[in-house]
CSV table of C-alpha atoms and ligand atoms in Angstrom, one decimal:
chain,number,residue,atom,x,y,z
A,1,UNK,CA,0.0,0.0,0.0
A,2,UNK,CA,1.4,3.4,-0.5
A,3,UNK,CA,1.8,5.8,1.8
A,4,UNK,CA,0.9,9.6,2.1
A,5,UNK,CA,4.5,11.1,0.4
A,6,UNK,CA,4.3,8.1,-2.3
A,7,UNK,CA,0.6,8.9,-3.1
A,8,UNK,CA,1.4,12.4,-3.6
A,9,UNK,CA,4.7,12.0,-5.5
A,10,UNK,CA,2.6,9.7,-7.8
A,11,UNK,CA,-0.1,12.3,-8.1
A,12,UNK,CA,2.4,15.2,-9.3
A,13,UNK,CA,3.7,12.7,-12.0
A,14,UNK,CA,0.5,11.3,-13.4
A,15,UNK,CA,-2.1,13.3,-12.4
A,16,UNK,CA,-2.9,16.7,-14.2
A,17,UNK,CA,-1.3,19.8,-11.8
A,18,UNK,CA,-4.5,22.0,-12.4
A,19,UNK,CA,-6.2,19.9,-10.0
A,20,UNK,CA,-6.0,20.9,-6.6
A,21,UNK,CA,-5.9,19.2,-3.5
A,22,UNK,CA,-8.3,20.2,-0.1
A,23,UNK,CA,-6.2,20.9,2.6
A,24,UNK,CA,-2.5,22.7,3.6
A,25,UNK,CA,-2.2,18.4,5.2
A,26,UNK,CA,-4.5,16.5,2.4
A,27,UNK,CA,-6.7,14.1,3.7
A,28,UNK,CA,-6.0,10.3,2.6
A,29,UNK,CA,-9.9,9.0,2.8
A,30,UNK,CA,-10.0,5.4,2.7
A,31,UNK,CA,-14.0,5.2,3.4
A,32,UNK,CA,-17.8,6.7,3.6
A,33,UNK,CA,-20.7,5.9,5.3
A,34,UNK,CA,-23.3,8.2,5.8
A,35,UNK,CA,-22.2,11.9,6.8
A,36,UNK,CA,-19.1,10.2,7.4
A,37,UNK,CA,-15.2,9.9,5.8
A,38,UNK,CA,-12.9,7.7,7.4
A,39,UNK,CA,-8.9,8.4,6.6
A,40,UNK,CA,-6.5,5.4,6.4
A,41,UNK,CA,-6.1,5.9,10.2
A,42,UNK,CA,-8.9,5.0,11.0
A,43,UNK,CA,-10.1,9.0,12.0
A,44,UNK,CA,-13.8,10.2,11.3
A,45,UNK,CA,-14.4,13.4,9.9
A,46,UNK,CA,-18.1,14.9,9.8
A,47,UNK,CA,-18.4,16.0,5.9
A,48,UNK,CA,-20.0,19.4,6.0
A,49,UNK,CA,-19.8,19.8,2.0
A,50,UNK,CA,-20.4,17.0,0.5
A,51,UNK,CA,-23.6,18.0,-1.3
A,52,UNK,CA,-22.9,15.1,-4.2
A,53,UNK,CA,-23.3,12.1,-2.1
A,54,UNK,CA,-26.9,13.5,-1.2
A,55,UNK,CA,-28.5,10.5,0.7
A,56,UNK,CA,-24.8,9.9,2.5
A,57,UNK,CA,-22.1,8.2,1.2
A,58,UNK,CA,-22.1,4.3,0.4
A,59,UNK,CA,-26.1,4.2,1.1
A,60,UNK,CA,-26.6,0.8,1.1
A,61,UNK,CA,-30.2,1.3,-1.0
A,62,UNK,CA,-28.3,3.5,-3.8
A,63,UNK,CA,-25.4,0.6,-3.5
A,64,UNK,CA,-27.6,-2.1,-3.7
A,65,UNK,CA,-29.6,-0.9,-6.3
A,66,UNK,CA,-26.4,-0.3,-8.9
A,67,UNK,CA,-25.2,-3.6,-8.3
A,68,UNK,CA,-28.2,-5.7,-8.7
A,69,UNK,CA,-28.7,-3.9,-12.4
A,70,UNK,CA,-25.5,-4.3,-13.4
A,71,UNK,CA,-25.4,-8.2,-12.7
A,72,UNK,CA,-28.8,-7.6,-15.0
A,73,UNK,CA,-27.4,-5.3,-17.9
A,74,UNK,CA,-25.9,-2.4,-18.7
A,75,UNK,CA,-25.9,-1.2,-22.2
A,76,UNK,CA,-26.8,2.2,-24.2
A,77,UNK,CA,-30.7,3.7,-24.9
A,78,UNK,CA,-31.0,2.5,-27.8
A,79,UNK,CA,-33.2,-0.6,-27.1
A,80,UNK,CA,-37.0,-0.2,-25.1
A,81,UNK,CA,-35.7,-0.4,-21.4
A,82,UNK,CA,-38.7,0.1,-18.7
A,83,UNK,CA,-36.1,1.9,-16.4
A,84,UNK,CA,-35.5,4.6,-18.5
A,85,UNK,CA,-39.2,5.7,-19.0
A,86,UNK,CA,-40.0,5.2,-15.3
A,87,UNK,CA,-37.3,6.9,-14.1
A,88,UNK,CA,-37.9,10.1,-16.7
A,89,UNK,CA,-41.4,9.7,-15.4
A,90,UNK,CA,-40.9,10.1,-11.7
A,91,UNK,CA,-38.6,12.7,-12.3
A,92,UNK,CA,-40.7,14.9,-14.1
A,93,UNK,CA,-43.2,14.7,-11.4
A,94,UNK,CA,-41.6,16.3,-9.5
A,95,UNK,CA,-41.2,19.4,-11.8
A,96,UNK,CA,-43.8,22.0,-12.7
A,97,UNK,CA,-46.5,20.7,-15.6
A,98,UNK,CA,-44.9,21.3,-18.8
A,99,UNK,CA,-41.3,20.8,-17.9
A,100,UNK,CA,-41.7,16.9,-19.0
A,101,UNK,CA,-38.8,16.0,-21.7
A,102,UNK,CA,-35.6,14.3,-20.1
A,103,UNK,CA,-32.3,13.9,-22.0
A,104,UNK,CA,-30.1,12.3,-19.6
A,105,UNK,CA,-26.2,12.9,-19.5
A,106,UNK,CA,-23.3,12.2,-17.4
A,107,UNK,CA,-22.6,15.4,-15.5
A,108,UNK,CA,-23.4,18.4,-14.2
A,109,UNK,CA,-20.8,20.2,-17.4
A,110,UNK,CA,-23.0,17.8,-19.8
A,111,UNK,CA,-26.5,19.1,-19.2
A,112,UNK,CA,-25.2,22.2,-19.3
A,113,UNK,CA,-23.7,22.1,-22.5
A,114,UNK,CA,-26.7,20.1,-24.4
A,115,UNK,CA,-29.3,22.8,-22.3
A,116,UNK,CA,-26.9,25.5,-24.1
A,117,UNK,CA,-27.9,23.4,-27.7
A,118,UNK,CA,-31.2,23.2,-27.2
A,119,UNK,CA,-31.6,26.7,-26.2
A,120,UNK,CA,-29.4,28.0,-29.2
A,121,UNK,CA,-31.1,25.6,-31.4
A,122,UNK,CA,-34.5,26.6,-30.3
A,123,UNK,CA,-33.2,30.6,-30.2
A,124,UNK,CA,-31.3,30.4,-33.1
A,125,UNK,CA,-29.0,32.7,-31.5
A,126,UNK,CA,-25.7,32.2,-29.3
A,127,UNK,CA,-26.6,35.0,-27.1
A,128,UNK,CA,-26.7,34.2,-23.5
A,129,UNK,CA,-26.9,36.4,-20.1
A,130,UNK,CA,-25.3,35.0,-17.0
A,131,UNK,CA,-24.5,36.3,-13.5
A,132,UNK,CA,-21.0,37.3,-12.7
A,133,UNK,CA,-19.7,35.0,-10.5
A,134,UNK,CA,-21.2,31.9,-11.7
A,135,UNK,CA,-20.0,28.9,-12.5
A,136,UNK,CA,-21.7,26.2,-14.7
A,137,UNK,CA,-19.5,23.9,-16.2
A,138,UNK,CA,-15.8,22.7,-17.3
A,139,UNK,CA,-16.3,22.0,-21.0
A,140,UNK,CA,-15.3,24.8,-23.1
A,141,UNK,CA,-18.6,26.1,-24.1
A,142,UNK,CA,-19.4,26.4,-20.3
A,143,UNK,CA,-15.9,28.0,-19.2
A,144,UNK,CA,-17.0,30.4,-22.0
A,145,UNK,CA,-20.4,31.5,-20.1
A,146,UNK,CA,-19.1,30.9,-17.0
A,147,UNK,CA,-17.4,34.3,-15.6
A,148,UNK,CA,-16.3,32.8,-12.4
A,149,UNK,CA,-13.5,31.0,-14.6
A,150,UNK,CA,-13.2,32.8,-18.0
A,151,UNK,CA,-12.4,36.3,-15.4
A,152,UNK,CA,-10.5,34.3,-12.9
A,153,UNK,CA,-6.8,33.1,-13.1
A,154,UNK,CA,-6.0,31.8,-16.5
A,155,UNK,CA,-9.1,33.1,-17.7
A,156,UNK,CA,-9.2,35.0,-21.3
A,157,UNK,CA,-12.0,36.9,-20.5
A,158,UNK,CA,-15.7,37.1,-21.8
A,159,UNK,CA,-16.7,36.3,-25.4
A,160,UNK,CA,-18.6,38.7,-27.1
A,161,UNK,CA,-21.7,36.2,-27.3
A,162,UNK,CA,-22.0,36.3,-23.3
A,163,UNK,CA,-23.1,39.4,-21.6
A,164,UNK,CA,-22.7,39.4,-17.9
A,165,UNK,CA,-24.7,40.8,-15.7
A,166,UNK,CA,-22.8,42.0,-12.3
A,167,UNK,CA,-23.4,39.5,-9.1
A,168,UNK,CA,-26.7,39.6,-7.2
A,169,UNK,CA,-24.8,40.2,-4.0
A,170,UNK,CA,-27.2,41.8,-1.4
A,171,UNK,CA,-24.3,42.1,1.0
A,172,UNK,CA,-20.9,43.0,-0.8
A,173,UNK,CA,-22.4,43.8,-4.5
A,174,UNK,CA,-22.9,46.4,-6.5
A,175,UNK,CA,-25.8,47.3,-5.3
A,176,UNK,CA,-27.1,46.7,-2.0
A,177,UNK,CA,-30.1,47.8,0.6
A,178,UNK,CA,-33.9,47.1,-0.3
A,179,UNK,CA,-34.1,48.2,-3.6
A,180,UNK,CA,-31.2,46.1,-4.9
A,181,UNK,CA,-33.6,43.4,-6.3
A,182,UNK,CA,-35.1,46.5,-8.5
A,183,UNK,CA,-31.6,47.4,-9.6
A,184,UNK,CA,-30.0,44.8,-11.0
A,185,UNK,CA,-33.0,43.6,-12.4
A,186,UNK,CA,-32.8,47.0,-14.1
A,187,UNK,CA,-29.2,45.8,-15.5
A,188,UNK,CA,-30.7,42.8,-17.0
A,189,UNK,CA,-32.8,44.9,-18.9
A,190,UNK,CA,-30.2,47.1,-20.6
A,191,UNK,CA,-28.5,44.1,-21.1
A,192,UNK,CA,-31.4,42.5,-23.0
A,193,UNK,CA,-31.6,46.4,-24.3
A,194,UNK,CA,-28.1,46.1,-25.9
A,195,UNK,CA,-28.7,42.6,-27.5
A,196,UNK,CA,-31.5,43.8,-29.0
A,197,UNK,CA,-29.8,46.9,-30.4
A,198,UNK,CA,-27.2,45.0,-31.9
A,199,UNK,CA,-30.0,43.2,-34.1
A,200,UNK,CA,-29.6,39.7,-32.3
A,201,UNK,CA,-33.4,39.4,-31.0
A,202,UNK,CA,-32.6,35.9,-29.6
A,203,UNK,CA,-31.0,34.9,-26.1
A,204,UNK,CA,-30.5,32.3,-23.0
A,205,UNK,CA,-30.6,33.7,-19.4
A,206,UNK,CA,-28.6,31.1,-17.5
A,207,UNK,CA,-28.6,31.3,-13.5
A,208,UNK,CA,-28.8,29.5,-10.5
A,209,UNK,CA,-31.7,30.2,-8.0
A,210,UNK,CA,-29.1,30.5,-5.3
A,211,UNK,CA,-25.3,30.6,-6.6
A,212,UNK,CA,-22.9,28.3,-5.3
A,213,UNK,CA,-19.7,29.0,-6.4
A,214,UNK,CA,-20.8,32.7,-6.3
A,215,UNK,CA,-20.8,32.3,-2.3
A,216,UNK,CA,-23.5,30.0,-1.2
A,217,UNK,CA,-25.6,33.3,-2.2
A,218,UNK,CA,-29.6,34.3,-1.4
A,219,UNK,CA,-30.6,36.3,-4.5
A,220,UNK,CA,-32.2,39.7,-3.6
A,221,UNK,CA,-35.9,38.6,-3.3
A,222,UNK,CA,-37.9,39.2,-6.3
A,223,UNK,CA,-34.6,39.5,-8.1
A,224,UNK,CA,-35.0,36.2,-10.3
A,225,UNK,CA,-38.8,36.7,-10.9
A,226,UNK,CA,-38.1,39.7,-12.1
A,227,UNK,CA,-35.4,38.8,-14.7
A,228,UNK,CA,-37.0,35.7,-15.9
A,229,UNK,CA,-40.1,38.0,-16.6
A,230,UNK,CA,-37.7,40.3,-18.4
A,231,UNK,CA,-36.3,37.8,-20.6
A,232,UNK,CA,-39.6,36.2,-21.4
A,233,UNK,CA,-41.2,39.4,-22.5
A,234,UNK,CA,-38.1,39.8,-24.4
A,235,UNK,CA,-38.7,36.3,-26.2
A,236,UNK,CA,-35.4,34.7,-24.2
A,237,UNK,CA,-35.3,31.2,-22.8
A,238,UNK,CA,-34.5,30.6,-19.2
A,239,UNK,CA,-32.1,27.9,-17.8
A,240,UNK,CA,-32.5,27.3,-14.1
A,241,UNK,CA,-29.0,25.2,-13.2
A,242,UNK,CA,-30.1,23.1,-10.1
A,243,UNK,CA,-26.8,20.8,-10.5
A,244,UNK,CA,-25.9,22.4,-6.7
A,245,UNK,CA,-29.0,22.8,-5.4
A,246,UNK,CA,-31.6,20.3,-6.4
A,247,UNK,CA,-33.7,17.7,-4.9
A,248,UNK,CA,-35.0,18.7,-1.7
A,249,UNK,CA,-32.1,20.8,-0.5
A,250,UNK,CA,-33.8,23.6,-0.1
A,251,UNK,CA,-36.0,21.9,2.3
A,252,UNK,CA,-39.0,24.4,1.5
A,253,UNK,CA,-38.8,23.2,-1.8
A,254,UNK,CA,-37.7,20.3,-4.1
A,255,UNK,CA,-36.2,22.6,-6.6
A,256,UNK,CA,-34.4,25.7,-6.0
A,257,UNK,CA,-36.3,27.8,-8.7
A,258,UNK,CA,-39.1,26.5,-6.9
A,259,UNK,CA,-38.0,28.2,-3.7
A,260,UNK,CA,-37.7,32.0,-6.3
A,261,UNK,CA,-41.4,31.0,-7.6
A,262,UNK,CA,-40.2,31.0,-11.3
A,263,UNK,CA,-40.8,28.7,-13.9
A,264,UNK,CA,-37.7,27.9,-16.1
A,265,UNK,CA,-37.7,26.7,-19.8
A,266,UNK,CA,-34.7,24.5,-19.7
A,267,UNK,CA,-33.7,22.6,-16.2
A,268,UNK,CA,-30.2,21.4,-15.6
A,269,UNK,CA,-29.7,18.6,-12.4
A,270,UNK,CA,-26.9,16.8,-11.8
A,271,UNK,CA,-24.4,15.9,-8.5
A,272,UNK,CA,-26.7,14.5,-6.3
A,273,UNK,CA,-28.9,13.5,-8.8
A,274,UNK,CA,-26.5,10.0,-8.7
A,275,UNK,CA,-25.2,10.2,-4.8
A,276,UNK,CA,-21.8,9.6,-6.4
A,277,UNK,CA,-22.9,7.6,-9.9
A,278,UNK,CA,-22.4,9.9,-12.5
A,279,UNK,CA,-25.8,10.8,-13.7
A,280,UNK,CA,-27.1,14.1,-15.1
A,281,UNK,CA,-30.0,15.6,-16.8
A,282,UNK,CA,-31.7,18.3,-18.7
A,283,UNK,CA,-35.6,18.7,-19.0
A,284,UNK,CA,-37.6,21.1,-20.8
A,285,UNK,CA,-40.7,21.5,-22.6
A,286,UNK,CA,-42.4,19.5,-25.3
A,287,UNK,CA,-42.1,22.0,-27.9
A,288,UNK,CA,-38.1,22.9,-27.0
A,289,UNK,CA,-37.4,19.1,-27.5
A,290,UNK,CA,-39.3,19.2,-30.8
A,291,UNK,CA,-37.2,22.0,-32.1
A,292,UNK,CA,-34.1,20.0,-31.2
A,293,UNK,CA,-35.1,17.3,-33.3
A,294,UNK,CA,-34.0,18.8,-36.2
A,295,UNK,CA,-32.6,15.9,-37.8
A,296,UNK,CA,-29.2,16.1,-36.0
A,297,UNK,CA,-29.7,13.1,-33.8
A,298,UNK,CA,-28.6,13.4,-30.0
A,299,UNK,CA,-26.9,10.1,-28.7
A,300,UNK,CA,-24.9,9.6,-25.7
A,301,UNK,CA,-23.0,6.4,-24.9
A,302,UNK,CA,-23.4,6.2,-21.2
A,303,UNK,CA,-26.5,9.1,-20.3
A,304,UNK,CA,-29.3,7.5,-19.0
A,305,UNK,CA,-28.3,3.5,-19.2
A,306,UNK,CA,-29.8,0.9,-17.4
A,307,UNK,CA,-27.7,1.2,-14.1
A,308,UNK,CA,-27.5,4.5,-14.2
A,309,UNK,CA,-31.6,5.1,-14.1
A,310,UNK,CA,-31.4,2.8,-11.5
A,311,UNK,CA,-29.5,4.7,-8.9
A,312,UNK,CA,-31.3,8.0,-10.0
A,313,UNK,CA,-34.6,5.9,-9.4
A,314,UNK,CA,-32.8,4.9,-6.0
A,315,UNK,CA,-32.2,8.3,-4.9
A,316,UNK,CA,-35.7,9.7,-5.2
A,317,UNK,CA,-36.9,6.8,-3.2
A,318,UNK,CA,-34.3,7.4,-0.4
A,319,UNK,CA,-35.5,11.2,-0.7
A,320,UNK,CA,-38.8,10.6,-0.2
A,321,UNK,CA,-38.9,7.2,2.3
A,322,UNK,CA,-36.2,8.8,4.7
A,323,UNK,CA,-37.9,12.5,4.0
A,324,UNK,CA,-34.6,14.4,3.1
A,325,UNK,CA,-36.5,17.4,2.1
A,326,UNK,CA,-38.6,17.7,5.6
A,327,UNK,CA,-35.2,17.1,7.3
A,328,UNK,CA,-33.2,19.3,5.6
A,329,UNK,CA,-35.5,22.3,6.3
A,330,UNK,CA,-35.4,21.2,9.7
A,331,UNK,CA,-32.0,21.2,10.8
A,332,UNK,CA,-31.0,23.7,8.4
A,333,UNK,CA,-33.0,26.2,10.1
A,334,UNK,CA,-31.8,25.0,13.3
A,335,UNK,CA,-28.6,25.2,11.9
A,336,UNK,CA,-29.1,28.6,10.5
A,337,UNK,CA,-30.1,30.6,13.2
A,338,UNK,CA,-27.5,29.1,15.6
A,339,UNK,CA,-25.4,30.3,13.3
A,340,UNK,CA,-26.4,33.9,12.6
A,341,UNK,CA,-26.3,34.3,16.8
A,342,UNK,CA,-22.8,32.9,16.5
A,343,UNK,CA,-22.2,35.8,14.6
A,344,UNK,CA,-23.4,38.2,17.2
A,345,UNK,CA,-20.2,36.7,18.9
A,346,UNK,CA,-17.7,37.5,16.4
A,347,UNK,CA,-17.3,40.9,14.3
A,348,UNK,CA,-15.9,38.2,11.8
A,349,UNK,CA,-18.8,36.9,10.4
A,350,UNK,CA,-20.0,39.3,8.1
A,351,UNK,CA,-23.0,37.2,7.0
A,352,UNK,CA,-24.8,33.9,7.6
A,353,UNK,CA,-27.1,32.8,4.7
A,354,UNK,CA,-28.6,30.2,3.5
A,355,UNK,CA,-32.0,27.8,3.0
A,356,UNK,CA,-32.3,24.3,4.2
A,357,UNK,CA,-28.5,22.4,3.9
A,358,UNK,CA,-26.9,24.8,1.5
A,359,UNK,CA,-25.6,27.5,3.9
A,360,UNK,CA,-22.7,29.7,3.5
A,361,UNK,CA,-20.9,32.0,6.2
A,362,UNK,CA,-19.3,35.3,4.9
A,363,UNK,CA,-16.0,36.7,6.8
A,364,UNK,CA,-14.7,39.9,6.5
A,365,UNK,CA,-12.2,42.1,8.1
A,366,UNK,CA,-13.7,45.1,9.0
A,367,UNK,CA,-16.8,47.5,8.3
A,368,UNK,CA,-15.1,48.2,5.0
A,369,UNK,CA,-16.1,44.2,4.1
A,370,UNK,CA,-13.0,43.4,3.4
A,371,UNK,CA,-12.9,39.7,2.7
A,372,UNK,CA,-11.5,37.9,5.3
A,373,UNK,CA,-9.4,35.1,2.7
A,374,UNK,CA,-6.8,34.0,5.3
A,375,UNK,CA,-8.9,33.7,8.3
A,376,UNK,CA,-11.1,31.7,5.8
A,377,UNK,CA,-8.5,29.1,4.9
A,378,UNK,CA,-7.0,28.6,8.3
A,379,UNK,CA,-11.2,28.2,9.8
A,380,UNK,CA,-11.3,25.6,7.1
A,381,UNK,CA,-8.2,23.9,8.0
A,382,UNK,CA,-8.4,23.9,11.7
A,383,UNK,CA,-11.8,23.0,11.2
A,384,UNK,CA,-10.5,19.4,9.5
A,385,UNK,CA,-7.7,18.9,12.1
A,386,UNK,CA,-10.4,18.8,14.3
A,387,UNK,CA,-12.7,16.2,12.3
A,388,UNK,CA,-14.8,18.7,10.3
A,389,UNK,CA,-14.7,19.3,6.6
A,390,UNK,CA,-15.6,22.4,5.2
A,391,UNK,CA,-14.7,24.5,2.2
A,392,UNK,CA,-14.6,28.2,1.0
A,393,UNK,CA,-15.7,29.5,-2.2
A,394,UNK,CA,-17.2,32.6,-3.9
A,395,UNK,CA,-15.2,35.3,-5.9
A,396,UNK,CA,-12.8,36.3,-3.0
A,397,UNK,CA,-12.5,32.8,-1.3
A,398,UNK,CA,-13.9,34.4,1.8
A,399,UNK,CA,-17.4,32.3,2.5
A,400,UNK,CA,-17.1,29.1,4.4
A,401,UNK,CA,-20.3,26.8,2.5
A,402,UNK,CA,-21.9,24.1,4.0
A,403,UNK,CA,-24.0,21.9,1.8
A,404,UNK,CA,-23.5,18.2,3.9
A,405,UNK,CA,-25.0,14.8,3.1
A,406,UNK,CA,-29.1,15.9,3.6
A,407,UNK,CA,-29.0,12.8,6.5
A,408,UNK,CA,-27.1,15.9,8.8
A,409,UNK,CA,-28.3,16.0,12.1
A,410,UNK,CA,-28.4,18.7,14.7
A,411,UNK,CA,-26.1,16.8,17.0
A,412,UNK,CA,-23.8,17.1,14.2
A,413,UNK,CA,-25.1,20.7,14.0
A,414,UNK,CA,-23.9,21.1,17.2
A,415,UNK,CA,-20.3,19.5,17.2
A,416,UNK,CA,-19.7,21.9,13.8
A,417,UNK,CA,-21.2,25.1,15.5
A,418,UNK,CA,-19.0,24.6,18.7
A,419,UNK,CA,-15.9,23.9,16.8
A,420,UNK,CA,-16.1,26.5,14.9
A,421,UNK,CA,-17.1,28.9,17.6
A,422,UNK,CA,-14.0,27.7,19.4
A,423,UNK,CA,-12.2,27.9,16.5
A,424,UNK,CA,-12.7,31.8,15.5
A,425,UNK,CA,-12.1,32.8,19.3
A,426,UNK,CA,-8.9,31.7,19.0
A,427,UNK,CA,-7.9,33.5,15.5
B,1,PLP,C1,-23.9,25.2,-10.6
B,1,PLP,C2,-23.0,24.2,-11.3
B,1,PLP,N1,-23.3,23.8,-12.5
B,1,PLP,C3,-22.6,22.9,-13.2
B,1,PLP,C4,-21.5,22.3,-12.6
B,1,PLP,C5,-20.7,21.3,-13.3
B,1,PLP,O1,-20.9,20.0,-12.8
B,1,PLP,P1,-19.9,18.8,-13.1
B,1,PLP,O2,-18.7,19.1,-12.2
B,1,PLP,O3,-20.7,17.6,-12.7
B,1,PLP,O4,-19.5,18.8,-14.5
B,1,PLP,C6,-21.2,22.7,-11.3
B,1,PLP,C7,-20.0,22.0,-10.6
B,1,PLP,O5,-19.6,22.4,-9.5
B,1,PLP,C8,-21.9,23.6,-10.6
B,1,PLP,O6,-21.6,24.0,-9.4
C-alpha cells in the first residue's frame, strides 16, 4: 500500500497539476458511510460539504440498487428499457407541468452544455446572459459563459456572445439595501436592451436560483422573478442550473427555482442527482425538445443507461422514504439561526445565509467588508484537524459553504457550531 508522500509524488507525476488538492495536510480518505469519511487511520471526519453524495455516502439502497442492475445489464438507450421511461417519469413529477422531456447525461458540465444546444437551437441565436460570479460547467462552451473561470486566473476573458450581468450580491455587490432586487434587475434589462440593439433578437438567461460557487448566495428577493419575466417578455429562454442545489435541498422546496417561484424553460440537475454515480439531466418543454429534433440526432453512450436510471430511481426513493426534504428544512433552520447568533459573537462573520443544507458564512475584516481570505482558509483547516470538513468558495474565497450529506443532524449541527465557535475565538 502506498503511503501519504508516495501517493502524492505519484499524483504530481501522473495526475494533471490544475487539479487541486483540499487541505495545507490532504486528507487520505479510505472510506464513507453516511455523513461520514474515514482516513486510512482509521479518523472520522463529519463532511459538511459534500452536497454530491446526497442521501450519505455508500447508502446501502443507492449501492444495492447499482449492483443488482449491473449483474442484469448495462448497455446504451438505444433498445426499449422500462427503467429509463419510469425513471424520466418520476422525475418529471416532481417538476412543474410542462417541464416533461428528459435527456439524460453524465454530468453536471453535460446538461449544461446540451441545455446550451437546445436553447441555441431553439433561439437560433448564441446569445446568452449570466451572472457574474457563476459557475456552470468545465467543457469549453461552459468556461466560456461561466465568468467565475473565463475572469479568474488563466481566464481569457468574456466572449462577445455572453453578456454578464454584475453578481446579485445583497451584501458586498454592486448594489445593496432594499431596492437592490429592482436594480439589477434594471441591469438585466439594458442588457437585454443592448442585445436587441445590436439586431440579435434571440437569447438564453442562465442562473442558479441561489449561486454556489458565487458564495452560497440568497438572490435579492424578487430578483429572479423579475429577470426571468424580463427575458420572457423579451422572447429569451430561461435555464435554471439546479446541479448544486436540487432535490430537496432547499427543504422548502424540491427545486431551488421553486424556492424564487419562477418557472424555467430548460432545467439542468446533476451531482446529487446519482449520490456519487455519475448521472445528469436536462428537461424542458415538449415544444423545446421538438425543435431539437431537427434531424441532427442526439446520442450519448453512457447518459441515461440501465444502471444509471437505476441509482437516479434509488435516490428519489431514499429522498422521499427517509424525508430528506422535511429534514433538511429542519435542521438547516436550526442550523441557520445558531449560526447567525454565533455571529453576534464575532465581528468576523460578516453574513450567515442560506435555506435548508446549503448555507454559507461570509468573513470579512472590518466595516469596509473586506474579505476575510486567510482567516477563511485557516477556519477551514483547523476545522478538518479537528474532524470537520468544510470549504470556501465565492469570488474572493472568503465564504465558508456548507452543503453536507441531507441525512445531517443537529447533534452534528452542534459538534460543527462549537468547533467553529471555538475555533474563531482563537484567530
Ligand atoms: C452550478 C453548477 N453547474 C454545473 C457544474 C458542473 O458540474 P460537473 O462538475 O458535474 O460537470 C457545477 C459544478 O460544480 C456547478 O456548481
Amino acid at each position: 500500500m502506498l503511503n501519504h508522500k508516495e501517493i502524492l509524488d505519484q499524483r504530481r507525476k501522473y495526475i494533471g497539476p490544475s487539479l487541486s488538492i483540499s487541505y495545507d495536510v490532504p486528507l487520505h480518505i479510505v472510506r464513507g458511510e453516511a455523513q461520514y469519511l474515514f482516513d486510512v487511520k482509521g479518523n472520522r471526519y463529519l463532511d459538511c460539504v459534500n452536497n454530491i453524495q446526497h442521501v450519505g455516502h455508500c447508502h446501502p439502497k443507492i449501492v444495492e440498487a447499482a449492483q443488482s442492475q449491473y449483474k442484469k445489464l448495462n448497455t446504451n438507450t438505444r433498445y426499449l428499457d422500462e427503467a429509463i421511461v419510469n425513471y424520466a417519469r418520476n422525475l418529471t413529477q416532481t417538476l412543474p407541468d410542462g417541464l416533461d422531456v428528459c435527456f439524460f447525461t453524465n454530468s453536471g458540465s453535460e446538461a449544461n452544455d446540451l441545455a446550451m444546444r437546445i436553447a441555441r437551437n431553439y433561439e437560433q441565436s448564441k446569445e446568452t446572459i449570466v451572472l457574474d460570479g457563476a459557475y456552470h460547467g468545465n467543457l469549453s462552451s461552459l468556461i466560456e459563459i461561466s465568468p467565475y473561470k473565463h475572469n479568474g486566473p488563466g481566464g481569457s476573458g468574456t466572449p462577445d456572445h455572453v453578456q454578464v450581468i454584475p453578481m446579485p450580491d445583497p451584501f458586498r455587490g454592486q448594489y445593496r439595501g432594499e431596492r437592490c432586487a429592482e436594480q439589477y434587475a434594471k441591469e438585466v434589462q439594458e442588457t437585454i436592451d443592448r442585445i436587441q440593439g445590436r439586431n440579435r433578437n434571440s437569447f438564453a438567461f442562465i442562473s442558479e436560483a441561489l449561486m454556489g460557487c458565487g458564495g452560497q448566495l440568497i438572490l435579492p428577493e424578487g430578483f429572479l422573478q423579475k429577470a426571468f419575466e424580463l427575458v420572457k417578455k423579451a422572447g429569451g429562454l430561461c435555464i435554471a442550473d439546479e446541479v448544486q442545489i436540487g432535490f430537496g435541498r432547499m427543504g422548502s422546496h424540491f427545486w431551488g427555482f421553486d424556492s424564487e417561484s419562477v418557472v424555467p424553460d430548460i432545467v439542468t440537475m446533476g451531482k446529487s442527482m446519482g449520490n456519487g454515480h455519475p448521472l445528469s439531466a436536462v428537461v424542458t418543454t415538449k415544444e423545446i425538445a421538438d425543435a431539437f429534433d431537427n434531424g441532427m440526432e442526439y446520442f450519448n453512450s453512457f447518459g441515461g443507461n440501465p444502471v444509471s436510471c437505476a441509482v437516479g430511481q434509488a435516490v428519489l426513493n431514499v429522498i422521499r422514504d427517509e424525508g430528506l426534504q422535511a429534514h433538511a428544512e429542519h435542521v438547516g433552520n436550526y442550523l441557520l439561526q445558531k449560526l447567525q447568533s454565533l455571529q453576534n459573537d464575532h465581528d468576523i462573520i460578516g453574513d450567515v445565509r442560506g435555506r435548508g443544507l446549503f448555507i454559507g458564512i461570509e468573513l470579512v475584516r472590518d466595516y469596509e467588508l473586506t474579505p476575510a481570505v486567510n482567516e477563511a482558509h485557516t477556519i477551514v483547516n483547523s476545522m478538518k484537524e479537528k474532524g470537520v470538513l468544510l470549504s470556501t468558495d465565492g469570488p474572493d474565497h472568503n465564504v465558508i459553504k456548507i452543503k453536507p450529506p441531507m441525512i445531517f443532524s443537529k447533534d452534528n449541527a452542534h459538534e460543527l457550531i462549537s468547533k467553529i465557535d471555538e475555533i474563531i475565538a482563537e484567530l
